[in-house]
PDB file of C-alpha atoms in Angstrom:
ATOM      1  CA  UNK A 214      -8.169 -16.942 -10.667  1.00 94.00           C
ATOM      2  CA  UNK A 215      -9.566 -15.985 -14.273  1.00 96.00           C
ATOM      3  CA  UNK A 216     -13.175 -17.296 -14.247  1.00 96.00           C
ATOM      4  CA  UNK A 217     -13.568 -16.793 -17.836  1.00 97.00           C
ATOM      5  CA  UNK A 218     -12.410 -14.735 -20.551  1.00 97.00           C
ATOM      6  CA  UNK A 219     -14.791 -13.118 -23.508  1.00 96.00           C
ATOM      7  CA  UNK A 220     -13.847 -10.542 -26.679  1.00 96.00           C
ATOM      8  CA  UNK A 221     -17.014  -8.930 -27.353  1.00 96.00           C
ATOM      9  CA  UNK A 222     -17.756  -6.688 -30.235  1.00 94.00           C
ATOM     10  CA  UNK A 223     -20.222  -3.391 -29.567  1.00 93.00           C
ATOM     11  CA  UNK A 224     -23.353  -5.166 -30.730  1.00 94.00           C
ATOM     12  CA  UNK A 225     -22.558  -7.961 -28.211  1.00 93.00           C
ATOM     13  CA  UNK A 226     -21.476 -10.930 -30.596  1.00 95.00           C
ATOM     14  CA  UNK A 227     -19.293 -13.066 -28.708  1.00 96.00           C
ATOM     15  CA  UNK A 228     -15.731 -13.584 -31.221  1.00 95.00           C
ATOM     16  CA  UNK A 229     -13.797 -15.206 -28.409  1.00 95.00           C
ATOM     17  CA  UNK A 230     -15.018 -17.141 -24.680  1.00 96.00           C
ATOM     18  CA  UNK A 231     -12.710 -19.222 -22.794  1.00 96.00           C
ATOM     19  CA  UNK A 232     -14.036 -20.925 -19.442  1.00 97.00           C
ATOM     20  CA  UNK A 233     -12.235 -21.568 -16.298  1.00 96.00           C
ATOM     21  CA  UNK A 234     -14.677 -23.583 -14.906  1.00 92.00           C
ATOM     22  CA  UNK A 235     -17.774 -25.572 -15.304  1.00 94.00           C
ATOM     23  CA  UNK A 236     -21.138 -23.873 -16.665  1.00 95.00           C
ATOM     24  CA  UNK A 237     -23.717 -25.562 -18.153  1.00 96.00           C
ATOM     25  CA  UNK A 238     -24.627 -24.204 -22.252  1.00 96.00           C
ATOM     26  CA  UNK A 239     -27.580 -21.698 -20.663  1.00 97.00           C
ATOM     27  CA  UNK A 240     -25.520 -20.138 -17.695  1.00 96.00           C
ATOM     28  CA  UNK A 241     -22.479 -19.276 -20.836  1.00 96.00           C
ATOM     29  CA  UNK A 242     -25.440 -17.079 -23.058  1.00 97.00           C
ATOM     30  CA  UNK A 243     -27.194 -16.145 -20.055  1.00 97.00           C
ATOM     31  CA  UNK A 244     -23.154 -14.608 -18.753  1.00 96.00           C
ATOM     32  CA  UNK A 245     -22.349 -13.330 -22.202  1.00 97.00           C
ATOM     33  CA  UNK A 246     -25.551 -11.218 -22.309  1.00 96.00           C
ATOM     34  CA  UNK A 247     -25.294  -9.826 -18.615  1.00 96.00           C
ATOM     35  CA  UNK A 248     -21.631  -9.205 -18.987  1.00 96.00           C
ATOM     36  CA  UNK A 249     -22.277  -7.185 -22.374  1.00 96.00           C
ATOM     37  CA  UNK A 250     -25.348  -5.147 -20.844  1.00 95.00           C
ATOM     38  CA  UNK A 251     -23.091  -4.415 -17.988  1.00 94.00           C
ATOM     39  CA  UNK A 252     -19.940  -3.811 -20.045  1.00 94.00           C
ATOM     40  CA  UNK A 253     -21.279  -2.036 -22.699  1.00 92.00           C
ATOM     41  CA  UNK A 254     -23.567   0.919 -20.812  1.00 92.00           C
ATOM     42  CA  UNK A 255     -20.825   2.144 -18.887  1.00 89.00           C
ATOM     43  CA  UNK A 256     -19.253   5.068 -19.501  1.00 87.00           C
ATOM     44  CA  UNK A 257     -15.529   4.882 -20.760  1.00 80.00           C
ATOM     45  CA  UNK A 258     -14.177   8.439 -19.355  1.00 81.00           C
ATOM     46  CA  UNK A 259     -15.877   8.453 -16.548  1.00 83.00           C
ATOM     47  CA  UNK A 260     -16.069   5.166 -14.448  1.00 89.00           C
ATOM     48  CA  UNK A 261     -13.083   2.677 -13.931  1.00 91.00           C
ATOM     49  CA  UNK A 262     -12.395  -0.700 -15.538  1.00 93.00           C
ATOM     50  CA  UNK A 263     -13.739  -2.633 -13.027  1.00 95.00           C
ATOM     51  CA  UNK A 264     -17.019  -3.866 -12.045  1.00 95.00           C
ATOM     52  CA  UNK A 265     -18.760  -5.836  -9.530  1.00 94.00           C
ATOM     53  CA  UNK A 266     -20.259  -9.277 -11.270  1.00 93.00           C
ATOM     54  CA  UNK A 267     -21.887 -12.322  -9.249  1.00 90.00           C
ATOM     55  CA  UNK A 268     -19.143 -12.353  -6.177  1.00 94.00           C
ATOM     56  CA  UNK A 269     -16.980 -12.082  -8.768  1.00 96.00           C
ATOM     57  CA  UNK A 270     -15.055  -8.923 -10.984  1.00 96.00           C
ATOM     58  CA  UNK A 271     -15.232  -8.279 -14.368  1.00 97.00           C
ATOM     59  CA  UNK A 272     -12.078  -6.223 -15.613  1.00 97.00           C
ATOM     60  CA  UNK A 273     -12.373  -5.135 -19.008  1.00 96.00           C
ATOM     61  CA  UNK A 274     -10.631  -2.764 -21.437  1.00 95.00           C
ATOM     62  CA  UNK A 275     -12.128  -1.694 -24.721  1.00 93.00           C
ATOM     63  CA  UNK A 276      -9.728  -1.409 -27.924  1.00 91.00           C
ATOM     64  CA  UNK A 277     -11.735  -0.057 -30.788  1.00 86.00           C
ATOM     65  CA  UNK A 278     -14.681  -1.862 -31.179  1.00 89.00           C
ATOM     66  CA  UNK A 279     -13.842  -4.888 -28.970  1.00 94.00           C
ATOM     67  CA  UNK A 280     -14.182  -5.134 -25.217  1.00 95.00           C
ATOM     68  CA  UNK A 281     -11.765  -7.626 -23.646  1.00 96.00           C
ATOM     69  CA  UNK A 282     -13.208  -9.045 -20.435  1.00 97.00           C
ATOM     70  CA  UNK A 283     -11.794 -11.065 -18.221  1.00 97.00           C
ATOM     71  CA  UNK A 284     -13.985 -12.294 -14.910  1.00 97.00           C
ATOM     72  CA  UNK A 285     -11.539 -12.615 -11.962  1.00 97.00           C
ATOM     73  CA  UNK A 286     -12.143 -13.375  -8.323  1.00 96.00           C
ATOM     74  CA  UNK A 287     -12.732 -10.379  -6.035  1.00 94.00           C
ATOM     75  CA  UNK A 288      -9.915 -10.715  -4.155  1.00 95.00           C
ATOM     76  CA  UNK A 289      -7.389 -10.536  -7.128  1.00 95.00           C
ATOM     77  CA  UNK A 290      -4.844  -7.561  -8.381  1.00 95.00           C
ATOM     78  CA  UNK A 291      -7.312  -5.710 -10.873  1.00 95.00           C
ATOM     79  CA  UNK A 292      -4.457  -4.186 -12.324  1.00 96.00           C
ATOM     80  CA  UNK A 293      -2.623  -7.081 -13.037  1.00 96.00           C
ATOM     81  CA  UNK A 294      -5.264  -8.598 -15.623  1.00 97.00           C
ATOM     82  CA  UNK A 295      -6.130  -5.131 -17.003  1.00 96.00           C
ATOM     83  CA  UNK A 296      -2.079  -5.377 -17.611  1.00 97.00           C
ATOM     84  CA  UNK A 297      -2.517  -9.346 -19.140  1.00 96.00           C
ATOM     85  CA  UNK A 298      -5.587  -7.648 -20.815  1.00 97.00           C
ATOM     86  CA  UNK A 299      -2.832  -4.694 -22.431  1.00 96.00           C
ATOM     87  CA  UNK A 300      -0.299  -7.553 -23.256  1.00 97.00           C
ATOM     88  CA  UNK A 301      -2.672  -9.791 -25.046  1.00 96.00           C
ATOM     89  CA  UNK A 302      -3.363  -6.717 -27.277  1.00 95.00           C
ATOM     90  CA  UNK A 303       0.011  -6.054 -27.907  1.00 95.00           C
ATOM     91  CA  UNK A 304       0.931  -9.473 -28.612  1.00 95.00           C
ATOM     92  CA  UNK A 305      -1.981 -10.010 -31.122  1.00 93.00           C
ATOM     93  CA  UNK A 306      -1.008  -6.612 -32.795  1.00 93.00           C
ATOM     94  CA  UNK A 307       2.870  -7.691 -33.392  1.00 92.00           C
ATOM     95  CA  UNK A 308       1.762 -11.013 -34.440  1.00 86.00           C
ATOM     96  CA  UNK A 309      -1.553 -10.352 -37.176  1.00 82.00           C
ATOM     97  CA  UNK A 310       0.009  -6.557 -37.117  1.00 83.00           C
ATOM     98  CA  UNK A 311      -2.495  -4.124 -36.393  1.00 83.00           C
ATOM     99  CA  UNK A 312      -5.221  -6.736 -35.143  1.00 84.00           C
ATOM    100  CA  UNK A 313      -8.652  -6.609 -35.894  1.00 86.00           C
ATOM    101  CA  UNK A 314     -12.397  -7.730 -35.550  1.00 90.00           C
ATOM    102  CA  UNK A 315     -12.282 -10.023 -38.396  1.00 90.00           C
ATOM    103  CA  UNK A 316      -8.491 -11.262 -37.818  1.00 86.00           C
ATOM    104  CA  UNK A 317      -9.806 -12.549 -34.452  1.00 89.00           C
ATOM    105  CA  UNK A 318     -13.068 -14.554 -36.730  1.00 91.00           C
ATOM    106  CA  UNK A 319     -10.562 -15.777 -39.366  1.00 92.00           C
ATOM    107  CA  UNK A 320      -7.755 -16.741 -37.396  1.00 88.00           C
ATOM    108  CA  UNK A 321      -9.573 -17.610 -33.883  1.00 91.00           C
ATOM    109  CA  UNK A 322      -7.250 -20.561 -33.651  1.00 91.00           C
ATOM    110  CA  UNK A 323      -3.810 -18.364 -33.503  1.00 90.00           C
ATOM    111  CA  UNK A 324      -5.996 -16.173 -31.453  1.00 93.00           C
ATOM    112  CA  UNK A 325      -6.383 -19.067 -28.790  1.00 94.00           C
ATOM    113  CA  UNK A 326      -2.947 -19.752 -29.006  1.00 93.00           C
ATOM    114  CA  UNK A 327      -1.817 -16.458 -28.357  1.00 94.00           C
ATOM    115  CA  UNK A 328      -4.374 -16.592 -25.228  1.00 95.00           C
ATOM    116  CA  UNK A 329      -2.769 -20.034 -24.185  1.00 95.00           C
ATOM    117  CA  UNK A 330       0.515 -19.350 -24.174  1.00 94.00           C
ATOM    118  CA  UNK A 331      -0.534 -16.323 -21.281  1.00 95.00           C
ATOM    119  CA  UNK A 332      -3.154 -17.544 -19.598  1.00 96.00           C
ATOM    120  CA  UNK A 333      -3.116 -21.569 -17.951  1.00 94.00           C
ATOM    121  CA  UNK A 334      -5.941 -22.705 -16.110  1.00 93.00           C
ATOM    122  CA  UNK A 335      -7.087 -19.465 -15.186  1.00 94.00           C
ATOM    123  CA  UNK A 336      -4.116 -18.041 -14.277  1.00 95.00           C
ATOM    124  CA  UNK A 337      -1.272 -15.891 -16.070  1.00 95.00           C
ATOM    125  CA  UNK A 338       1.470 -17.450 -17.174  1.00 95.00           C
ATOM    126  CA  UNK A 339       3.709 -15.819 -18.994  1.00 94.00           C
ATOM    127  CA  UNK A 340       4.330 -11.962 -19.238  1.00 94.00           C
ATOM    128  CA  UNK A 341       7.124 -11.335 -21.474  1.00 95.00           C
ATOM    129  CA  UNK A 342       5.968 -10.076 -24.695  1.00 95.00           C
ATOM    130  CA  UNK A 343       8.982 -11.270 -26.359  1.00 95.00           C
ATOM    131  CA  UNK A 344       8.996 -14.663 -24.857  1.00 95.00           C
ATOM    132  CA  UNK A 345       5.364 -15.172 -25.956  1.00 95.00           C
ATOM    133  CA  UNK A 346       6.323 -13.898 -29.564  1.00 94.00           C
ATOM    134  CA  UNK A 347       9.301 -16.768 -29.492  1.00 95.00           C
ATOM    135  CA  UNK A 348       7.094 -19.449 -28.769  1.00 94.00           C
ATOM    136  CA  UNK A 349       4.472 -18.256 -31.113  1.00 92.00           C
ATOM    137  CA  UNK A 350       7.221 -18.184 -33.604  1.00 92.00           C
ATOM    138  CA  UNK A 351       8.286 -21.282 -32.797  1.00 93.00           C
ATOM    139  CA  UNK A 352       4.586 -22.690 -33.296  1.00 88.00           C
ATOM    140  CA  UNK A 353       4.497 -21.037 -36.904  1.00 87.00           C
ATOM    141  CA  UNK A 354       7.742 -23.416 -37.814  1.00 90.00           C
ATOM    142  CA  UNK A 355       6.272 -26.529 -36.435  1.00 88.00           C
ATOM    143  CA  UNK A 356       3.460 -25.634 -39.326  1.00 74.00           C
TER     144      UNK A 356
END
């Protein structure tokens, strides 16, 4: 089960949290900063995607300027959320095309939709990029 989700930018400003769970307001900064520190100082060529967090893993992925973190229980398929990690990517680039920092502070609400239509209550949903797209689609015509 997902724990909680964060998009964090190289200087460690938060531009998207989701929580799976109950933490009170100083356990979420006091999270964002440790998962940042730890996220951040490791070395991208060198180490895997994976890291030991509070009984917990955080699997992570960087694209450009943006880690994508998602904080999973330990005995979880790593791979399989470093793969929902690669397919929220995708689906954000075919729907903004060619996604970036500030489409993700302008349009954070398309951005949670994009995120909700994978991920529910902590756990992944849908994988079929096209079937996501559909939906998403289909959200744009309700508007």
């Amino acid at each position: 089960m997902i724990r909680f989700i964060f998009v964090q930018n190289r200087q460690g400003k938060t531009r998207l949290e989701k929580w799976f769970g109950s933490y009170s307001d100083q356990e979420k900064q006091k999270l964002k900063a440790e998962v940042h520190r730890t996220v951040a100082s490791r070395d991208q060529k060198h180490q895997s995607n994976f890291v030991e967090f509070h009984n917990n893993r955080i699997v992570y992925r960087r694209y450009a300027g943006l880690f994508f973190c998602f904080c999973i229980d330990t005995n979880d398929n790593e791979l399989a959320y470093l793969e929902a990690i690669h397919l929220f990517v995708e689906v954000l680039d075919a729907y903004h095309g060619n996604v970036c920092e500030l489409d993700l502070v302008f349009n954070f609400y398309l951005v949670y939709a994009v995120l909700d239509e994978i991920i529910l209550a902590g756990e992944i949903q849908e994988t079929s990029r096209s079937v996501i797209l559909s939906r998403l689609e289909h959200l744009n015509n309700l508007e």
